[in-house]
XYZ file of C-alpha atoms in Angstrom:
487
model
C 12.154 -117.093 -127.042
C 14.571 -114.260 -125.672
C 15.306 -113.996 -122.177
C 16.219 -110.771 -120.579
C 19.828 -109.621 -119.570
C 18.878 -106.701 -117.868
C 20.723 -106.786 -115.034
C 18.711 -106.865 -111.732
C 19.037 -103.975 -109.242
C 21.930 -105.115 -106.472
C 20.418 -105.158 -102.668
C 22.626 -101.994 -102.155
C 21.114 -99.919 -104.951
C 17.743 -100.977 -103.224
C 19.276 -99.651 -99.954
C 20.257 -96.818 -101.086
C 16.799 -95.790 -102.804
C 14.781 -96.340 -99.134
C 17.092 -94.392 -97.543
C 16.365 -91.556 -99.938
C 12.852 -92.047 -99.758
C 13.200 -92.284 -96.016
C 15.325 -88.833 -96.063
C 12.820 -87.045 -98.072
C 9.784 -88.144 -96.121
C 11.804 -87.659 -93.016
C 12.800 -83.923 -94.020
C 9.286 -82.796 -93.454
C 8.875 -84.531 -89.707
C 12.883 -82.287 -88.911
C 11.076 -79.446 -90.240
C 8.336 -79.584 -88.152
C 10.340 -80.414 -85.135
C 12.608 -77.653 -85.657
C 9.584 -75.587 -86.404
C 8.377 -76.092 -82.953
C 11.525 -75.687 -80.999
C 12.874 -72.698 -83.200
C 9.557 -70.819 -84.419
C 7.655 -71.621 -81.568
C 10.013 -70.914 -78.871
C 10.809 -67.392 -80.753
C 7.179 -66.591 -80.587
C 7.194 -68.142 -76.539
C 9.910 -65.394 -76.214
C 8.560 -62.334 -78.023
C 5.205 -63.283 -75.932
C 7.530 -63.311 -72.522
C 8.277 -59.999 -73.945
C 5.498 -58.548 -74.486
C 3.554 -59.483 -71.591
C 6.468 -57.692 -69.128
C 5.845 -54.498 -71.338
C 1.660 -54.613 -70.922
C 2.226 -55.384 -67.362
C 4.388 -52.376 -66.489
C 2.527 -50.234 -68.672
C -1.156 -51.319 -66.825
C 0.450 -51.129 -63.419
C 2.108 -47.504 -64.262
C -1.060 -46.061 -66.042
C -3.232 -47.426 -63.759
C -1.818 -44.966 -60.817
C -2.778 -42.071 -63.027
C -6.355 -42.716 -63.472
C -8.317 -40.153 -60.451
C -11.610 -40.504 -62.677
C -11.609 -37.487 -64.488
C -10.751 -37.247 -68.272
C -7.432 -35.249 -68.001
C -6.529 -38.598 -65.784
C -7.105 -40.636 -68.739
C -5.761 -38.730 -71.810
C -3.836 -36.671 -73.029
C -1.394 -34.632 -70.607
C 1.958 -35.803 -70.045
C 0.562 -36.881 -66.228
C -2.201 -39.096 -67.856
C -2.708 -42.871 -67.368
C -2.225 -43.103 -71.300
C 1.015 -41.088 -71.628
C 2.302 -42.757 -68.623
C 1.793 -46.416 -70.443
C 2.898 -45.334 -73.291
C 6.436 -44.404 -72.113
C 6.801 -47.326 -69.752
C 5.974 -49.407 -72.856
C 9.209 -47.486 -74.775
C 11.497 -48.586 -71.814
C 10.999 -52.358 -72.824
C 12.289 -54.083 -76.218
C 10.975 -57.452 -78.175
C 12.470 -59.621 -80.363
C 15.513 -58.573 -78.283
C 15.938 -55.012 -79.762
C 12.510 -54.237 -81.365
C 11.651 -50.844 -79.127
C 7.460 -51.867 -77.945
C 5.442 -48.774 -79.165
C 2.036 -48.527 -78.019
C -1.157 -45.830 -78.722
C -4.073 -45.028 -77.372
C -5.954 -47.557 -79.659
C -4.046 -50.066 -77.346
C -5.895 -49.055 -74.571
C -9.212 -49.301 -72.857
C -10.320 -48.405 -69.405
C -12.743 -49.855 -67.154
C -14.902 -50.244 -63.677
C -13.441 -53.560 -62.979
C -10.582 -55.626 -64.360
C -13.454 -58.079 -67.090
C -13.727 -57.208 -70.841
C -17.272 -56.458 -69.836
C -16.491 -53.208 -67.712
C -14.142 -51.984 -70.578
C -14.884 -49.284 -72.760
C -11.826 -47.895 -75.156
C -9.936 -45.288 -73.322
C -10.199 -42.762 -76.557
C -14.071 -42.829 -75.414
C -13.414 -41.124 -72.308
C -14.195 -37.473 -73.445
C -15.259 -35.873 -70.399
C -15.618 -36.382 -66.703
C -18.515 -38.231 -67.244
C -17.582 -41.021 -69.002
C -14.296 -41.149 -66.709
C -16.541 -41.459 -62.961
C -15.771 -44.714 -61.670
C -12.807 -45.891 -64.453
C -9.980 -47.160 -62.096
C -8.783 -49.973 -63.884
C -6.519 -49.530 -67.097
C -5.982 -52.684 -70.027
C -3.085 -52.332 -71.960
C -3.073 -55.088 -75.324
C 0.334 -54.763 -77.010
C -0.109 -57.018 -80.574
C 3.463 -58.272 -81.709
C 2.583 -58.100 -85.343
C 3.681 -61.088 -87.605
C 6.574 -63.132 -86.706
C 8.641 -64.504 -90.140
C 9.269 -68.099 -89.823
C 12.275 -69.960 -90.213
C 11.129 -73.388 -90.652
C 7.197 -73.537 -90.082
C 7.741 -71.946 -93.810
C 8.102 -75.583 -94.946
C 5.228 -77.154 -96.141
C 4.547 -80.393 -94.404
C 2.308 -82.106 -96.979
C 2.217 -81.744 -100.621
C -0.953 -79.328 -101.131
C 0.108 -77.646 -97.931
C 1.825 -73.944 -98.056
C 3.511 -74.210 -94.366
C 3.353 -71.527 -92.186
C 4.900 -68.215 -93.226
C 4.632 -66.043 -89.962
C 2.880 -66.513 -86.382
C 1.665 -64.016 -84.170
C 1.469 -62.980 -80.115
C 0.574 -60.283 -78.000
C 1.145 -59.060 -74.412
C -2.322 -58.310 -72.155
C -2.520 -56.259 -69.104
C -4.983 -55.464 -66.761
C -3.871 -53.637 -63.872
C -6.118 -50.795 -61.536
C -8.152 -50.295 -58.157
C -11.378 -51.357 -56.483
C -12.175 -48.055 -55.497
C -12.684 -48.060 -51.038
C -15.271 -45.579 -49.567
C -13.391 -43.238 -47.928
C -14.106 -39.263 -48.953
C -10.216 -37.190 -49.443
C -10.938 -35.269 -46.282
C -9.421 -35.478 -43.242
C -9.900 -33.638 -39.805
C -7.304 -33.594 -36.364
C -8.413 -36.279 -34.114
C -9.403 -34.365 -30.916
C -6.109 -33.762 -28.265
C -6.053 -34.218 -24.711
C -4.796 -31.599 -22.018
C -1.227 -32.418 -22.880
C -1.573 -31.561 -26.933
C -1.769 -35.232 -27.737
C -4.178 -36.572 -29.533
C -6.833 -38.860 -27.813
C -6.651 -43.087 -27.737
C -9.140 -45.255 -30.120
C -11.616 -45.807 -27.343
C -11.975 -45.034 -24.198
C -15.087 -44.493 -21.829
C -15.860 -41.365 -19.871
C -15.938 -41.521 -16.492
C -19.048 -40.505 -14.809
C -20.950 -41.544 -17.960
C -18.960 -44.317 -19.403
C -19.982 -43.354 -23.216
C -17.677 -44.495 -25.670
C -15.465 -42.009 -27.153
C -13.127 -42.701 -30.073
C -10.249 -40.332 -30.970
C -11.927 -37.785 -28.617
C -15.225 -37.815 -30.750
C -18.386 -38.752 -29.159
C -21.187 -40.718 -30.890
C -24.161 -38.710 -31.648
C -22.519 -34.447 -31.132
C -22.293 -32.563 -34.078
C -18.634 -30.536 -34.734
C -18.174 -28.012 -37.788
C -14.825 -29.786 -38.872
C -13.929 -25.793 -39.298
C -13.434 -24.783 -35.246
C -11.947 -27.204 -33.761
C -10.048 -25.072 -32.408
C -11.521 -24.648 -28.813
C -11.130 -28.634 -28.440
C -7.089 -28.497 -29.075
C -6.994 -29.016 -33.217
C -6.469 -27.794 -36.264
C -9.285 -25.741 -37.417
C -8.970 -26.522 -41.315
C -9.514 -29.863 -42.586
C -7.411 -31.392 -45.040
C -7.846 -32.294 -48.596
C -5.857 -35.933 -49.233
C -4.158 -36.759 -52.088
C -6.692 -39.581 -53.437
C -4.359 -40.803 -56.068
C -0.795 -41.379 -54.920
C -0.399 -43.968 -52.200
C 2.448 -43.339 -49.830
C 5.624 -43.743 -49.984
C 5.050 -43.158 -53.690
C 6.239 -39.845 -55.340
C 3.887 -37.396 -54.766
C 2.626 -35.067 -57.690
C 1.401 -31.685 -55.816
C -1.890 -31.282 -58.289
C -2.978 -34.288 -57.260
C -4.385 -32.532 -53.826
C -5.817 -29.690 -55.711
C -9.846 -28.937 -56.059
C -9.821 -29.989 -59.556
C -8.418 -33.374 -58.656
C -10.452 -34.320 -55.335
C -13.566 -32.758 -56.473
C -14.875 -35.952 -58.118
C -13.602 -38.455 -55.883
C -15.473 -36.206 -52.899
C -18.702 -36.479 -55.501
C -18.489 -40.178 -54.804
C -16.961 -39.834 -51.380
C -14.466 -42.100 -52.224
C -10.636 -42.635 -52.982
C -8.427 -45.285 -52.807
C -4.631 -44.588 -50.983
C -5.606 -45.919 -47.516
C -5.789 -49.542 -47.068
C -5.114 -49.994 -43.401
C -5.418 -47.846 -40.294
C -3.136 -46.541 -38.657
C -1.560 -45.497 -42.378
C -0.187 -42.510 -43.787
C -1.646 -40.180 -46.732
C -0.453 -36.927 -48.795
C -2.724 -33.742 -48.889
C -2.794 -30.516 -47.960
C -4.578 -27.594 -45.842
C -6.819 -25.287 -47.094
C -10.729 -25.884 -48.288
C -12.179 -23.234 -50.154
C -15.691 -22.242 -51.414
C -16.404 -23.607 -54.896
C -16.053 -27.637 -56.550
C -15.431 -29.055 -53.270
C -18.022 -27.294 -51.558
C -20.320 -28.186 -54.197
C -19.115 -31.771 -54.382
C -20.049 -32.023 -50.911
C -23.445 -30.433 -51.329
C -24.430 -33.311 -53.910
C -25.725 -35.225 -51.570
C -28.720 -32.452 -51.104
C -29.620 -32.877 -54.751
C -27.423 -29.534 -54.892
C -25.585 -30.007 -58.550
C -25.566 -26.360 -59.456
C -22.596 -23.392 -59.884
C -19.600 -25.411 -59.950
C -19.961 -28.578 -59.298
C -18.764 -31.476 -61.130
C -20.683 -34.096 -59.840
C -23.017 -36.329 -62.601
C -26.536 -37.406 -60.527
C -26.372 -40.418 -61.760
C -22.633 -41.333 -60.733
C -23.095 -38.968 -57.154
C -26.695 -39.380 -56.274
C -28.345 -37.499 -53.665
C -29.380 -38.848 -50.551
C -33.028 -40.668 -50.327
C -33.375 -37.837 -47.625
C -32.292 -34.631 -47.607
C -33.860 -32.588 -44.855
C -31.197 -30.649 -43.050
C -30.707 -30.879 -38.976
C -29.629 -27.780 -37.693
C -29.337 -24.624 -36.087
C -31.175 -22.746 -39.461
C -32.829 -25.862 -40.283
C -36.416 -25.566 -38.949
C -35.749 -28.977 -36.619
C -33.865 -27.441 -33.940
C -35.302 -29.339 -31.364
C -31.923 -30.083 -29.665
C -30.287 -27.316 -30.444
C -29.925 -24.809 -26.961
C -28.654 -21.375 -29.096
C -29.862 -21.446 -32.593
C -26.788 -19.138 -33.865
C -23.890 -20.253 -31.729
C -22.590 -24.184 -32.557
C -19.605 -24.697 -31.003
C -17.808 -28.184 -29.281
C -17.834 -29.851 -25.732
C -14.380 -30.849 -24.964
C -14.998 -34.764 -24.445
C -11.393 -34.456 -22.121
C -10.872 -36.731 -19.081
C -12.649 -35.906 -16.536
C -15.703 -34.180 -17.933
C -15.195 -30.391 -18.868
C -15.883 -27.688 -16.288
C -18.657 -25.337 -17.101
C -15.973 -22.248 -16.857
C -14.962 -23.776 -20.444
C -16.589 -20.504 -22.485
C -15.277 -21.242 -26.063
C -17.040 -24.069 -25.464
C -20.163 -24.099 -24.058
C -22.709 -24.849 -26.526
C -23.609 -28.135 -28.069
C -25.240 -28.424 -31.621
C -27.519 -30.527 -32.653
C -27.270 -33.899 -30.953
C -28.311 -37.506 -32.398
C -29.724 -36.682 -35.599
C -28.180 -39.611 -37.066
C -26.994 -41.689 -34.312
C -27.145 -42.210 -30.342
C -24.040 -41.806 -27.793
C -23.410 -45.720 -27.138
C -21.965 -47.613 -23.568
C -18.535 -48.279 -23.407
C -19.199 -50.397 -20.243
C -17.685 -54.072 -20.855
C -16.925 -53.162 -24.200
C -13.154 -53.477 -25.207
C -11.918 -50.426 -26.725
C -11.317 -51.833 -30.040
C -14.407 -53.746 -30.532
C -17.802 -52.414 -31.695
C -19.823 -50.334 -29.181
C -22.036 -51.129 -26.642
C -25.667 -50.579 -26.298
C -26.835 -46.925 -27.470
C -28.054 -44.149 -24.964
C -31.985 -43.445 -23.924
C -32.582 -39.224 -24.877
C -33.851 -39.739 -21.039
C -30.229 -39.871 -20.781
C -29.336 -36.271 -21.926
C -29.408 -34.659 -18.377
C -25.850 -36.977 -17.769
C -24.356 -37.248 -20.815
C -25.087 -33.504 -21.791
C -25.112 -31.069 -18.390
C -27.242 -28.325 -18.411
C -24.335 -25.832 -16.773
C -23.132 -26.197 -20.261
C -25.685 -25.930 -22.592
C -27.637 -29.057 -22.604
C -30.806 -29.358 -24.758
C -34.011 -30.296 -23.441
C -35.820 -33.748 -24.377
C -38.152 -32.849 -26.577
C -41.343 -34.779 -27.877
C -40.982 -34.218 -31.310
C -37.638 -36.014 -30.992
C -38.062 -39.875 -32.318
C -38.723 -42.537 -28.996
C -36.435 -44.781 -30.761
C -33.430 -44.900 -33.782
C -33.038 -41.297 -35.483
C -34.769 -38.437 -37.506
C -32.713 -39.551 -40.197
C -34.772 -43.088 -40.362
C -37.891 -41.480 -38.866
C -40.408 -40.655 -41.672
C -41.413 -37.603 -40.235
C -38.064 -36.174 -40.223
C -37.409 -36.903 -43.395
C -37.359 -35.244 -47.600
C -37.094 -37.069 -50.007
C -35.164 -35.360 -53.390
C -37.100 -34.655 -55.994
C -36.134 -35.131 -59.781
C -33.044 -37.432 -59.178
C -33.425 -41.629 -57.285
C -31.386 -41.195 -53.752
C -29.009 -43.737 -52.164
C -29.756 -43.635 -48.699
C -26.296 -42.671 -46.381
C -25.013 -40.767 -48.861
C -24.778 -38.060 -46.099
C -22.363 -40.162 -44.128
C -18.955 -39.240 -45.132
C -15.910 -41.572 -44.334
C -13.779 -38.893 -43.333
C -9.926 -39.625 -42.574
C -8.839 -39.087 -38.278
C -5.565 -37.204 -38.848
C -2.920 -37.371 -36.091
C -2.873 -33.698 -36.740
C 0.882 -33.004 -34.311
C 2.670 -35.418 -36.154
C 1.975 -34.176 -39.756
C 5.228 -33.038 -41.659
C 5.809 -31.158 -44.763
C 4.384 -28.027 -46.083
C 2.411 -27.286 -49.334
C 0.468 -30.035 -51.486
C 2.169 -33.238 -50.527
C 2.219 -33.218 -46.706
C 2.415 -36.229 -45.044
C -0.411 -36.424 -42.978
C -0.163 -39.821 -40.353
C -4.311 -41.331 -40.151
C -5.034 -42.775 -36.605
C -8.629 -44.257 -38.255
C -11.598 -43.672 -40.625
C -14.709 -41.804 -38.621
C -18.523 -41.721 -40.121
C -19.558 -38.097 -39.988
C -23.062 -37.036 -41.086
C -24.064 -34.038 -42.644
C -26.604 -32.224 -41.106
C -26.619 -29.223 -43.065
C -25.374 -28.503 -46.623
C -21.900 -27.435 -46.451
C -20.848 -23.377 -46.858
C -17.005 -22.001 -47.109
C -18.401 -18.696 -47.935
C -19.264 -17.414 -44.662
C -17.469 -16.748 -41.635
C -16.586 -19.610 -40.091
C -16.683 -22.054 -42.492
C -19.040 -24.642 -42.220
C -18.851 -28.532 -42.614
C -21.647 -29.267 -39.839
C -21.591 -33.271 -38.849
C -22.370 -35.744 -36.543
C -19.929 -38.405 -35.442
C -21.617 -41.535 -35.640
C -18.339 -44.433 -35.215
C -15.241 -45.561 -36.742
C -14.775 -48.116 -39.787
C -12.458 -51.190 -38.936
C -11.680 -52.309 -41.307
C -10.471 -49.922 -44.171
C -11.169 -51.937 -47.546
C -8.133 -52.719 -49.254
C -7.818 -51.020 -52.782
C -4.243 -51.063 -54.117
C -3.263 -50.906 -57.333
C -1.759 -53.964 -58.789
C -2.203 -56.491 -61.667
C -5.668 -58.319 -62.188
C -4.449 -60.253 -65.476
């Protein structure tokens, strides 16, 4: 019997054939390492890239969105061409320019996926009521691998590209405050009046010079020391922003004055851009919404502008002139300090008086907090004096709160559901001395935010002008409603 002379394998050939089998199984476990500190970090970075891109295209679309469809697409002023060319400013994978569409887009009512709708939907000024918020979604497209490539098992195929994007949500929670402002009422020495004070004799509460409860037409102000045309406010760009001059026009303010909102004021005292000059036609009709008025030009959709659950006018044509002394002169009291004279003829009359709300008591009452307890009508003969055209009490006039709540004062719209207050209009106090500028992007200094109430439709066809309301407070705080980055 033979023996074998093969020689046996030495301990260093043995070595040296684990080590290679170590190596190769090893070669897959440095892949994968490198994998994830190469491939993966080159994706972290492209994603670092892309998500500066969405957010300063979101932030500088959002700014251009005023809820009408020109806002949203396609002029060279509109939220998407404005995110479209902040996009082109910013590179990825270090020199790849970022080019976005419209298809990257969607707008919405609030900054969730669920209030989104694609922004090539927005095809009128309809779809675009209440869109404030702009989503920009910038896909990087496939990333070629270096060493995911690899495969890491023996059936696997590794990894031949990855994938990230850049997601931006960036807009406005739209505040209640209507584009409009009016010249807070001046004392003796052409300055305008404090916050608060109380009258003497009286001690009613007066804020800015307006008293609770008397109706003004925003229109003549003139015999109390003001400007006697209102302005219309810029209700896109916020100061100290550039101002674009269209942004003041009709055809912009129109449907923010539908909803009586805007969204450049987020404190008081603040400073806005506008300018002078409110003629017949979308903003007259805008106002006039709220009367279930939606004919000739207005732009206003019912269901995004409803009318108000009552819409029986209070006035000097109205039918309800029950505190009105001269049905076809309406004209101001001075509310100066002391009370005015009678000799004051350019203003002599009062109009209609507490339609909505009651004169309150200053007494005890800090000028910056809320009011006092409201007036009695059995307190008319002081607050109001006869020797210049002080109503009578009358009985049809409500014992207690206002025709506006009192069922027998009020119409209810027919055809369209009403929102009650949708007749109170948040209307901007403008320190009207100190405003500077000319043309479309004055800049117009806001002492505070008054409630007005519109008694009658509005009507800039006849002469004067008309914007009939009632003072009925001022709104502390404003809401806050810049535009900035959600996600």
């Amino acid at each position: 019997m033979k023996t074998s002379t093969a020689p046996r394998p030495t301990r260093s050939r043995l070595q040296r054939g684990a080590v290679a089998i170590m190596l190769g199984l090893s070669i897959f476990v440095l892949f994968g390492f490198m994998a994830l500190a190469i491939d993966l970090g080159r994706t972290y970075v492209v994603r670092t890239e892309l998500q500066n891109a969405a957010d300063a295209a979101a932030l500088a679309g959002a700014k251009q969105l005023n809820q009408t469809a020109a806002g949203v697409c396609c002029g060279s002023d509109s939220a998407v061409a404005y995110a479209i060319a902040m996009a082109a400013q910013h590179d990825f994978k270090f020199s790849s320019a970022v080019t976005i569409t419209i298809a990257n887009m969607s707008v919405g009512t609030c900054p969730d996926d669920s209030c989104m709708v694609p922004a090539s939907s927005i095809t009128s000024d309809a779809f675009a009521g209440g869109k404030t918020f702009l989503k920009v979604d910038i896909p990087s497209g496939g990333l070629a691998t270096f060493f995911a490539v690899v495969p890491t098992t023996a059936a696997g195929t590794g990894i031949p590209s990855t994938s990230t994007y850049g997601r931006a949500v960036a807009g406005r929670f739209v505040n209640d405050v209507t584009p409009i402002g009016v010249c807070a009422i001046k004392d003796a020495t052409g300055v305008s009046r404090p916050k608060g004070e109380a009258m003497p004799g009286t001690n009613e509460l007066t804020q800015f010079g307006f008293r609770r409860g008397v109706s003004y037409n925003v229109f003549n102000l003139g015999p109390l020391g003001a400007s006697s045309d209102p302005y219309l406010i810029d209700p896109v760009d916020v100061y100290p922003d550039p101002c674009n001059p269209a942004n003041s026009s009709a055809n912009i303010t129109a449907p923010f004055i539908c909803g009586g909102s805007s969204a450049v004021l987020t404190t008081t005292p603040g400073t806005v851009y506008g300018n002078t000059g409110i003629s017949a036609g979308k903003i007259e009709a805008a106002l006039n919404s709220r009367f279930n008025n939606y004919g000739g030009p207005s732009v206003c959709i019912p269901a995004q502008a409803p009318p108000d659950t009552n819409i029986r006018p209070y006035g000097f044509a109205s039918g309800v002139d029950w505190m009105t002394p001269t049905p076809t002169v309406q004209t101001m009291i001075d509310p100066g300090m002391p009370m005015p004279p009678a000799t004051i003829a350019s203003a002599d009359k009062y109009g209609v008086l507490w339609s909505y709300s009651r004169a309150v008591n200053a007494i005890g009452v800090s000028p910056n907090a809320t009011p006092g307890a409201a007036f009695a009508s059995t307190d008319w003969v002081s607050l109001y004096p006869a020797t210049v055209g002080a109503p009578a009490a009358n009985a049809n006039f409500p014992a207690t709160g206002s025709p506006y709540l009192d069922p027998g004062h009020s119409t209810a719209p027919v055809g369209n559901p009403g929102l009650p207050n949708r007749r109170v209009l948040n209307i901007a106090i403008v320190d009207c001395p100190n405003v500077t500028g000319s043309g479309s992007c004055q800049v117009i200094p806001v002492l505070g935010i008054g409630r007005f109430f519109m008694q009658v439709p509005a009507d800039f066809s006849g002469t004067p002008k008309r914007l009939d309301v009632e003072f009925a407070g001022l709104i502390e705080p404003v809401p806050v409603a810049d535009v900035k980055l959600y996600r």
